[in-house]
Short mmCIF file of C-alpha atoms in Angstrom, two decimals:
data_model
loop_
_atom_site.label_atom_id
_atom_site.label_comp_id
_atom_site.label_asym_id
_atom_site.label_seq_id
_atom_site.Cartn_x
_atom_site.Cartn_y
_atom_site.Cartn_z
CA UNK A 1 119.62 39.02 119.29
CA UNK A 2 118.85 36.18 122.10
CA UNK A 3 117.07 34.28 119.43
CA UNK A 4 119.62 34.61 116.68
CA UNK A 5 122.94 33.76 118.99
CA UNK A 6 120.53 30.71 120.27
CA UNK A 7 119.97 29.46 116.34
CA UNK A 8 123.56 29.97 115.87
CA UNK A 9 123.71 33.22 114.97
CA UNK A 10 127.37 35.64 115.02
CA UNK A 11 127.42 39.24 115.56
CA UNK A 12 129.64 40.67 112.85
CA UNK A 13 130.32 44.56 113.33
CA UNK A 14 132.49 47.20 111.33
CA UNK A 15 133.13 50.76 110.83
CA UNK A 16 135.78 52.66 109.42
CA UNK A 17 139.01 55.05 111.04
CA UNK A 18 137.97 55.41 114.75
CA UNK A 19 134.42 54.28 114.45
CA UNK A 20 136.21 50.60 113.62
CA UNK A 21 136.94 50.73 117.48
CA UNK A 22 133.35 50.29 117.96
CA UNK A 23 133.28 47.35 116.22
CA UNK A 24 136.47 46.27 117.96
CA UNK A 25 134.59 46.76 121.37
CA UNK A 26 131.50 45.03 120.59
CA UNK A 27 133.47 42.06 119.68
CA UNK A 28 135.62 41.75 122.36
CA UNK A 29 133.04 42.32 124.80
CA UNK A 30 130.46 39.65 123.31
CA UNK A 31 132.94 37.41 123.13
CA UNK A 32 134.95 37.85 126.15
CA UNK A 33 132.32 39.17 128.67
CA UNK A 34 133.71 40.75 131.60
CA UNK A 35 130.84 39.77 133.72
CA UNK A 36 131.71 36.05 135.36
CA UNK A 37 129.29 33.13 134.27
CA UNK A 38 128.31 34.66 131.04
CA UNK A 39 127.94 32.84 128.08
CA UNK A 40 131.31 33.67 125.41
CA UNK A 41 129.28 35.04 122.45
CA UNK A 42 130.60 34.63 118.79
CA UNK A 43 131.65 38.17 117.46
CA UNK A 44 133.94 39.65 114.95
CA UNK A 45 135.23 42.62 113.40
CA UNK A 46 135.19 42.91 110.19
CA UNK A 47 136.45 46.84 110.09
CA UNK A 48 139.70 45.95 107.44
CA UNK A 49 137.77 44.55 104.58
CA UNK A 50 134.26 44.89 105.23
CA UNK A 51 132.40 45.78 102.09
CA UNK A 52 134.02 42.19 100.98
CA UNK A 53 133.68 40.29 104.01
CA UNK A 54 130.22 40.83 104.46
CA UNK A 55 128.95 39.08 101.37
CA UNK A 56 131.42 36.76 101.56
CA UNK A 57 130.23 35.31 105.59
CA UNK A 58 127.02 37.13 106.44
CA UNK A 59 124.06 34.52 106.90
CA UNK A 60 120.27 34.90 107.63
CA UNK A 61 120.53 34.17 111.31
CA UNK A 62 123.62 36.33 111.47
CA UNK A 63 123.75 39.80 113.63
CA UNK A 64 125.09 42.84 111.83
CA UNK A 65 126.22 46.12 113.38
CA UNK A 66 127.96 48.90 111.31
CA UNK A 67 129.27 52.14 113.17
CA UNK A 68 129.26 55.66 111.06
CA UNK A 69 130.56 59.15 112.29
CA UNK A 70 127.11 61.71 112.40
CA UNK A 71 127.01 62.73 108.48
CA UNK A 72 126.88 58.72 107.89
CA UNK A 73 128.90 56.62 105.44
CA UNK A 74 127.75 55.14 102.42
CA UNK A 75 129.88 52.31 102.33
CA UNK A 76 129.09 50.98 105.76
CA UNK A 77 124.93 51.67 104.55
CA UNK A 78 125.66 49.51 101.62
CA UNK A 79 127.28 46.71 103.65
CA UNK A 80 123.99 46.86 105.65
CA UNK A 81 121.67 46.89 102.88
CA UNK A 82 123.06 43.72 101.42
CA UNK A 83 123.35 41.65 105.12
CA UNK A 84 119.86 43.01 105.62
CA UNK A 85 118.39 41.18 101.87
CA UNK A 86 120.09 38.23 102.83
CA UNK A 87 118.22 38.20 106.01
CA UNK A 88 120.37 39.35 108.84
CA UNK A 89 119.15 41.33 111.90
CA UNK A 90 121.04 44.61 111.19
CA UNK A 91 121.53 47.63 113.36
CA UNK A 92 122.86 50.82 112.12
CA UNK A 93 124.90 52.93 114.77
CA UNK A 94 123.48 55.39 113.28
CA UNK A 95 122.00 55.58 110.23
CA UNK A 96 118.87 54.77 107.99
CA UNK A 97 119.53 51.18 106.56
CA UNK A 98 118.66 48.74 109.42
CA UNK A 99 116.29 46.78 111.13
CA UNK A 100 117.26 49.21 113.83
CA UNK A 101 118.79 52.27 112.71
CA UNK A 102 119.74 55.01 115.20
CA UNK A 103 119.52 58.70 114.27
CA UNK A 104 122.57 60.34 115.14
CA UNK A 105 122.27 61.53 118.22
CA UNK A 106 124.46 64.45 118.16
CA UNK A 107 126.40 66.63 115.63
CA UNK A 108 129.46 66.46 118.04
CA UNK A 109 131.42 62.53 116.94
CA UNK A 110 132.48 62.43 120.18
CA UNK A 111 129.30 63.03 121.99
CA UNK A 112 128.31 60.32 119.65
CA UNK A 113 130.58 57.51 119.86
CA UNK A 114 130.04 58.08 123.80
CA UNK A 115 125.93 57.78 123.46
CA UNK A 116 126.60 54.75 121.21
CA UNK A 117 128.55 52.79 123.56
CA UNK A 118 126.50 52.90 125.64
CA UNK A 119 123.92 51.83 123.66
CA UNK A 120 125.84 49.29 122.96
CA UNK A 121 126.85 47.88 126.38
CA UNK A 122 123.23 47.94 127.30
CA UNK A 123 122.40 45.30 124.35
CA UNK A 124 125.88 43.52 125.73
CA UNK A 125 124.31 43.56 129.36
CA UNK A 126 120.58 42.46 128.12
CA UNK A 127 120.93 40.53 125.89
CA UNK A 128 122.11 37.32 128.55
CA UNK A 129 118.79 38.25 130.15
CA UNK A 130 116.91 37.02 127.43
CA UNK A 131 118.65 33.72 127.62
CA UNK A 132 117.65 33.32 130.89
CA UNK A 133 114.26 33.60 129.86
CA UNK A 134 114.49 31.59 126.37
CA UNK A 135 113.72 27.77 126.21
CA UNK A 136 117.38 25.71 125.85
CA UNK A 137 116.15 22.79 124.97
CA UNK A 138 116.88 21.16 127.97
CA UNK A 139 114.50 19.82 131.28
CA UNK A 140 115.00 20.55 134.69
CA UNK A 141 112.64 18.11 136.18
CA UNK A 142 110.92 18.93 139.71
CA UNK A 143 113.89 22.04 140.19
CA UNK A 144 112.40 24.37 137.10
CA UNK A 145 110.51 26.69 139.01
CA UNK A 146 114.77 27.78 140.32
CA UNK A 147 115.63 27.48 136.77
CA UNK A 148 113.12 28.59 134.21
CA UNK A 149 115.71 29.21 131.31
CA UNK A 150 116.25 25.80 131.15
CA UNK A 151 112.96 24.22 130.69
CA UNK A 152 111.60 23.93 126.95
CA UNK A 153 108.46 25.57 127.77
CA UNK A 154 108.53 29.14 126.23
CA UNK A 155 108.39 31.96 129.05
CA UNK A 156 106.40 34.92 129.03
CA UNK A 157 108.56 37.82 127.88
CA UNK A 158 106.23 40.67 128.59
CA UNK A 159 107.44 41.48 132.07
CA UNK A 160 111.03 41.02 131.01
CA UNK A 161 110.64 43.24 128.61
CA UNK A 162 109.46 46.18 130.65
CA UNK A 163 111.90 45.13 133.44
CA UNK A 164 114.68 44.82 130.87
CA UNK A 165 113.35 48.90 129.41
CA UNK A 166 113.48 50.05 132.75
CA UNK A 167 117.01 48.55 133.63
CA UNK A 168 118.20 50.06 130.73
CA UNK A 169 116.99 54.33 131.61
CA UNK A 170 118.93 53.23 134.95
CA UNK A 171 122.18 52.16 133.52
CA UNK A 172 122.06 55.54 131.18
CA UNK A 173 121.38 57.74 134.60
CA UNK A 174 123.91 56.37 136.40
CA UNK A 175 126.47 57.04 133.45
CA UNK A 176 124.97 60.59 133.38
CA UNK A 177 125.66 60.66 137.53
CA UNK A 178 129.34 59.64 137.20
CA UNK A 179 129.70 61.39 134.80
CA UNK A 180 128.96 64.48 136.70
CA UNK A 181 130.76 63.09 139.48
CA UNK A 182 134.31 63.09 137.49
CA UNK A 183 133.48 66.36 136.38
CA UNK A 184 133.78 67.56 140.38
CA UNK A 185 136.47 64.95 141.27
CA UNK A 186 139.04 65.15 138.38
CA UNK A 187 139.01 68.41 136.28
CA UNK A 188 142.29 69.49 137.98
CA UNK A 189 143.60 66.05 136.69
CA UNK A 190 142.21 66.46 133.61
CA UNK A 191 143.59 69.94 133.08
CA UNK A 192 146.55 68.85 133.79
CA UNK A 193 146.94 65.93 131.33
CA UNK A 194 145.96 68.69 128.81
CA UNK A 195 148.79 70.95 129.40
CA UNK A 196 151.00 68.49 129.65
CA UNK A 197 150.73 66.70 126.36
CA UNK A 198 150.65 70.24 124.51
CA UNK A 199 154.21 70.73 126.01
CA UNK A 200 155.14 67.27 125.26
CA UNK A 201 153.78 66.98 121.80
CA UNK A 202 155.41 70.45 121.16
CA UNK A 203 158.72 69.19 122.31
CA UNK A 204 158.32 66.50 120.09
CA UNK A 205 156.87 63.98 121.85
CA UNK A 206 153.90 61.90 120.52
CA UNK A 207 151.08 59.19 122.67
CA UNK A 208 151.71 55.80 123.46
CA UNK A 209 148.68 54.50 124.48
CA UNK A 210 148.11 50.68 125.83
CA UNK A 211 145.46 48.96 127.69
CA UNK A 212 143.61 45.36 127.20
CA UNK A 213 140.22 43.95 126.42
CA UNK A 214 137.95 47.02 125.76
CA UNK A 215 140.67 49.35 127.08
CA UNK A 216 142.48 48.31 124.26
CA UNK A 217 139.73 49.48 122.12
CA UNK A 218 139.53 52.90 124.14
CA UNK A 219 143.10 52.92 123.49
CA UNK A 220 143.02 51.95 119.55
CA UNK A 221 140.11 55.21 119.47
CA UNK A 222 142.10 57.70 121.68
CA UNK A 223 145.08 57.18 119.28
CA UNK A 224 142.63 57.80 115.97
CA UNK A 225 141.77 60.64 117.60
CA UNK A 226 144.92 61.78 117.66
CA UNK A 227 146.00 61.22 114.04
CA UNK A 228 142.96 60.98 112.48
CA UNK A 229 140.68 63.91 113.85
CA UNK A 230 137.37 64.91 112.95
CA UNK A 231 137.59 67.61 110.69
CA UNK A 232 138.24 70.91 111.60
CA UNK A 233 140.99 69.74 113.94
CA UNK A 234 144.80 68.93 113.52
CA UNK A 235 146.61 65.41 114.07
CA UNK A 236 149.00 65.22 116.34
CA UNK A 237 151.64 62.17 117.10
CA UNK A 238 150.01 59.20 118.76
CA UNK A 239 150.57 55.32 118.45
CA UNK A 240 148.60 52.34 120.26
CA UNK A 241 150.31 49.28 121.89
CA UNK A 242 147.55 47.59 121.72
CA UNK A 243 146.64 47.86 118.04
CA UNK A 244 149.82 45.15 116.38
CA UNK A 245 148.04 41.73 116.83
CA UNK A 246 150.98 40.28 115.22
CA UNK A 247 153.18 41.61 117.93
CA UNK A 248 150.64 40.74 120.95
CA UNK A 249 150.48 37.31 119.47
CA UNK A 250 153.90 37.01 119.52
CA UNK A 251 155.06 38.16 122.22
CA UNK A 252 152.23 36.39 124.25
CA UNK A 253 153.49 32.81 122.81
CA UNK A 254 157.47 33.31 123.10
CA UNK A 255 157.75 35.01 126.04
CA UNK A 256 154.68 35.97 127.55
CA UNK A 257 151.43 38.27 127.90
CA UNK A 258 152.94 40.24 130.60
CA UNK A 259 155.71 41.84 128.23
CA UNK A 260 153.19 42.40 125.46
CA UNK A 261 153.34 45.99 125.85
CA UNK A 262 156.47 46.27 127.48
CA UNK A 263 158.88 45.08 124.81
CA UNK A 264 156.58 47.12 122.61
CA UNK A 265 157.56 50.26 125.11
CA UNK A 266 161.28 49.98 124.62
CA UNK A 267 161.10 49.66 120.74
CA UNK A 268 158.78 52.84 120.32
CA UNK A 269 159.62 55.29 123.20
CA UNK A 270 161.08 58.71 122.81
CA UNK A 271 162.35 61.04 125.37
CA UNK A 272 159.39 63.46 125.36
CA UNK A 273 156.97 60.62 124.79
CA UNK A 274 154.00 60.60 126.82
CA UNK A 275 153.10 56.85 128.26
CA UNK A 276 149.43 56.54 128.92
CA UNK A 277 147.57 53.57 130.35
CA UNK A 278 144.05 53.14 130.08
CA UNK A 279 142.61 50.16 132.90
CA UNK A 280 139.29 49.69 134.66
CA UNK A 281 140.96 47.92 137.38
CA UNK A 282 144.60 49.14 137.55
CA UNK A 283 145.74 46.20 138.25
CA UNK A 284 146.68 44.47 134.95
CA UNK A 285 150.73 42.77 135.27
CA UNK A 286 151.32 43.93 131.76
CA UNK A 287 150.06 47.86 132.18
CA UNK A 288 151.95 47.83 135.71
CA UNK A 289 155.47 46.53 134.12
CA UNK A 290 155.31 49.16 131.03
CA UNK A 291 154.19 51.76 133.57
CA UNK A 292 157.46 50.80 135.65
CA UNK A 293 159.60 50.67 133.09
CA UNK A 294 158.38 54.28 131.58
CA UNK A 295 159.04 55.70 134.91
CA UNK A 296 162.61 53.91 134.88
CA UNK A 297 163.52 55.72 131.47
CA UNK A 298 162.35 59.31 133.17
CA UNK A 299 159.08 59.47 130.62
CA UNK A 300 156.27 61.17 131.45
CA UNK A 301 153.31 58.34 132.56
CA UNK A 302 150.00 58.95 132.51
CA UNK A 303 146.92 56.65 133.79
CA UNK A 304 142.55 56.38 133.20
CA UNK A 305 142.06 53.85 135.66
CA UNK A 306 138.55 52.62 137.29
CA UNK A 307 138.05 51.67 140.75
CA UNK A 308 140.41 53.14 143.19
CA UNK A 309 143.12 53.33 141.10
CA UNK A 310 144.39 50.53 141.72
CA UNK A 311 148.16 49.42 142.36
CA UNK A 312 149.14 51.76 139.69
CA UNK A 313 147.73 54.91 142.28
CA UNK A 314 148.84 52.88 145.44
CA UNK A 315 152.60 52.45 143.48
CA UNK A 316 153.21 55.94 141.89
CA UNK A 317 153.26 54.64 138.74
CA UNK A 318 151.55 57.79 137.14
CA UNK A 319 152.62 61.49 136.95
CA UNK A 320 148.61 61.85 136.14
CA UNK A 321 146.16 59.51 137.40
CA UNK A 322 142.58 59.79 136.49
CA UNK A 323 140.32 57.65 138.45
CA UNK A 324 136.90 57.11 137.47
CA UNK A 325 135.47 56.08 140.88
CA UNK A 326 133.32 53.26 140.04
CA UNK A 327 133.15 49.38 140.57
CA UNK A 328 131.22 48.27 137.16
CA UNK A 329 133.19 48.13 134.36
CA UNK A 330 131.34 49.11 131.65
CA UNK A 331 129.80 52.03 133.11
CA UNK A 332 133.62 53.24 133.53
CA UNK A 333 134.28 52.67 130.20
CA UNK A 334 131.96 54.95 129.29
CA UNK A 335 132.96 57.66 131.51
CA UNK A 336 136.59 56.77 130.62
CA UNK A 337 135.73 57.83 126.54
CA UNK A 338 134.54 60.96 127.79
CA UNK A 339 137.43 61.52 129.83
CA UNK A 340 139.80 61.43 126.72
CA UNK A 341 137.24 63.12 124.67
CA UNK A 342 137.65 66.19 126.35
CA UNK A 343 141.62 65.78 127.00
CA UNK A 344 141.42 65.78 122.90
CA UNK A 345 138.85 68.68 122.95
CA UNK A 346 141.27 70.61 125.38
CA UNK A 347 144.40 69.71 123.66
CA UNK A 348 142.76 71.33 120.69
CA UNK A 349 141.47 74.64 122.31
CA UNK A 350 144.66 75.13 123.91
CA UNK A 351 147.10 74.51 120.76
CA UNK A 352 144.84 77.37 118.93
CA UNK A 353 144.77 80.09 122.09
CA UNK A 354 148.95 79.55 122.09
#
C-alpha cells in the first residue's frame, strides 16, 4: 500500500447497507488522519454506485477495498475481480476475490465488522511506517542517518516488517484488554441505555445519532443497524445527523460547522426521541451545542465518548454517558462499535422477552 500511495496510487473502498460505513471509515481516516504529522492520504467511497464507479476510475496503481457481511456479496466480488484484472492491489474484507482476501472471521456481522476495523486501522496505523522507511526521492546530505526515509537509497524492510507484525498482535491485545475493561466499568451504563431506548422507541420515539470524522461513520452504522438489521431481527426508528452531506455542506458554508447538527436537531426531533452522541474526545463545539439544546427541549440525551468524558461528562450533558476510558483514538473506536453492538443485541433480546 506504501508503494502504491508513493506511485500515486488512491484507495477506493465500498460496501453496501451498513458495511458502506466501512468504506466511509477507511476514507475518512486515510484521508484525514487523526494522528498529527501524518501524511493526508487520497481515499474515497465509492459505496452509492460502485459496480459503475469502479470501471469507470480504478487504475493499476490504485488500492481497492470492498466490505461484505459473513455470507459475502457477489456484487462487491465482482467489483473486485474487475479492479484486480486491471491491476489494482485489492483486499476483500472478507471474501475470496483479492490479492488479500479475509475469511470471515465470524458468523456473528457484528463480531465481524468489529474484527475488520480493526484490521483496518492497523493497515491505517502501518502503513505511514512504511513511508518512513521507503526512498522519497529526496537527499538529506550529512543528517540521513536522523532521517533515513528521506534518502533515495532503498532501506532494508526485513526488520520493519517483523517490528511492524509484532506492533500489530499488540494493538489487537490491547483492544481485547479494553475491551474487557468496559465490560467491568460500564455494563450498568450499558444496561441502562438498553432499557431506555425500548421505552422510548415503544413510546414512539426513534435514534438520532450524530458524531464527526469516524464517529460519524460509527454513527451512519449504528443507525443501519437500526433500520436495516441483520436478518432475523426487527428495524426499529433511527436517523443519522451525520449522514446528509448536502446539509453538512451547507450549513458549514452559511452559517457554520458548529450548527451542523444542531439546526439538523430542531428540524428532526420528537418528544420521545432519543439524542445520542458518539465522540472520542467529548469535546467537539458542534456535539456539545446539539447535546445542550436536546437537554433544553426535555429529550432524552445519550453519549459514547472516549477519554474522560470529556466536557459533555464534566457539563451533564448526558442522561447516559458511556466512557470508553482510553487516550488513542482508534483503539476507542473500536471498543465504541462494540459498545453499540451489544446496546442493538440487548435492545433486541429485550423487545422479544416483553
Amino acid at each position: 500500500m506504501a508503494l502504491r500511495f508513493l506511485d500515486g496510487g488512491h484507495l477506493l473502498a465500498f460496501g453496501r447497507g451498513a458495511y458502506a460505513t466501512d468504506a466511509q471509515h477507511v476514507s475518512v481516516e486515510f484521508v484525514h488522519p487523526v494522528i498529527v504529522g501524518k501524511r493526508a492520504l487520497p481515499a474515497l467511497d465509492l459505496s452509492m454506485a460502485f459496480s459503475e464507479w469502479v470501471k469507470t476510475i480504478v487504475r493499476p496503481e490504485d488500492i481497492v477495498m470492498g466490505f461484505s457481511p459473513p455470507e459475502g456479496d457477489a456484487a462487491v466480488d465482482e467489483a473486485l475481480a474487475f479492479a484486480r484484472l486491471k491491476g489494482a492491489q485489492t483486499f476483500a474484507l472478507p471474501g475470496r476475490i483479492g490479492d488479500y482476501a479475509v475469511a470471515p472471521p465470524d458468523e456473528d456481522p457484528f463480531i465481524q465488522q468489529e474484527l475488520i476495523e480493526i484490521l483496518y486501522h492497523t493497515l491505517w496505523e502501518t502503513v505511514h511506517v512504511f513511508f518512513e522507511h521507503r526512498e522519497l526521492g529526496r537527499e538529506a546530505g550529512e543528517a540521513s542517518f536522523l532521517y533515513p526515509f528521506l534518502g533515495s537509497e532503498r532501506q532494508d524492510m526485513s526488520r520493519v516488517v517483523t517490528e511492524v507484525a509484532r506492533s500489530i498482535e499488540e494493538k489487537a491485545k490491547d483492544v481485547e484488554q479494553l475491551r474487557e475493561k468496559v465490560a467491568d466499568e460500564e455494563s450498568e451504563q450499558i444496561v441502562r441505555a438498553i432499557h431506555t431506548l425500548a421505552e422510548q422507541i415503544d413510546r414512539g420515539g426513534k435514534l438520532i445519532l450524530f458524531g464527526n470524522g469516524g464517529s460519524a461513520t460509527d454513527a451512519n452504522d449504528w443507525a443501519l443497524d437500526m433500520t436495516l438489521p441483520p436478518k432475523g431481527m426487527r428495524p426499529y426508528p433511527a436517523v443519522s445527523l451525520a449522514m446528509e452531506p448536502a446539509i453538512l455542506s451547507a450549513l458549514a458554508n452559511d452559517v457554520g460547522a458548529e450548527v451542523i447538527f444542531l439546526r439538523q436537531l430542531i428540524a428532526q426531533a420528537g418528544a420521545n426521541d432519543v439524542v445520542i452522541a458518539i465522540s472520542t474526545s467529548g469535546g467537539s463545539k458542534n456535539v456539545l451545542m446539539t447535546l445542550a439544546e436536546a437537554r433544553r427541549s426535555g429529550l432524552t440525551t445519550m453519549a459514547l465518548l472516549g477519554y474522560d468524558g470529556g466536557e459533555i461528562v464534566r457539563n451533564g450533558l448526558a442522561d447516559i454517558p458511556i466512557v470508553i476510558r482510553s487516550d488513542y483514538i482508534p483503539r476507542i473506536q473500536e471498543a465504541q462499535a462494540s459498545v453499540y453492538h451489544i446496546i442493538r443485541e440487548g435492545l433486541e433480546e429485550l423487545v422479544k422477552d416483553a
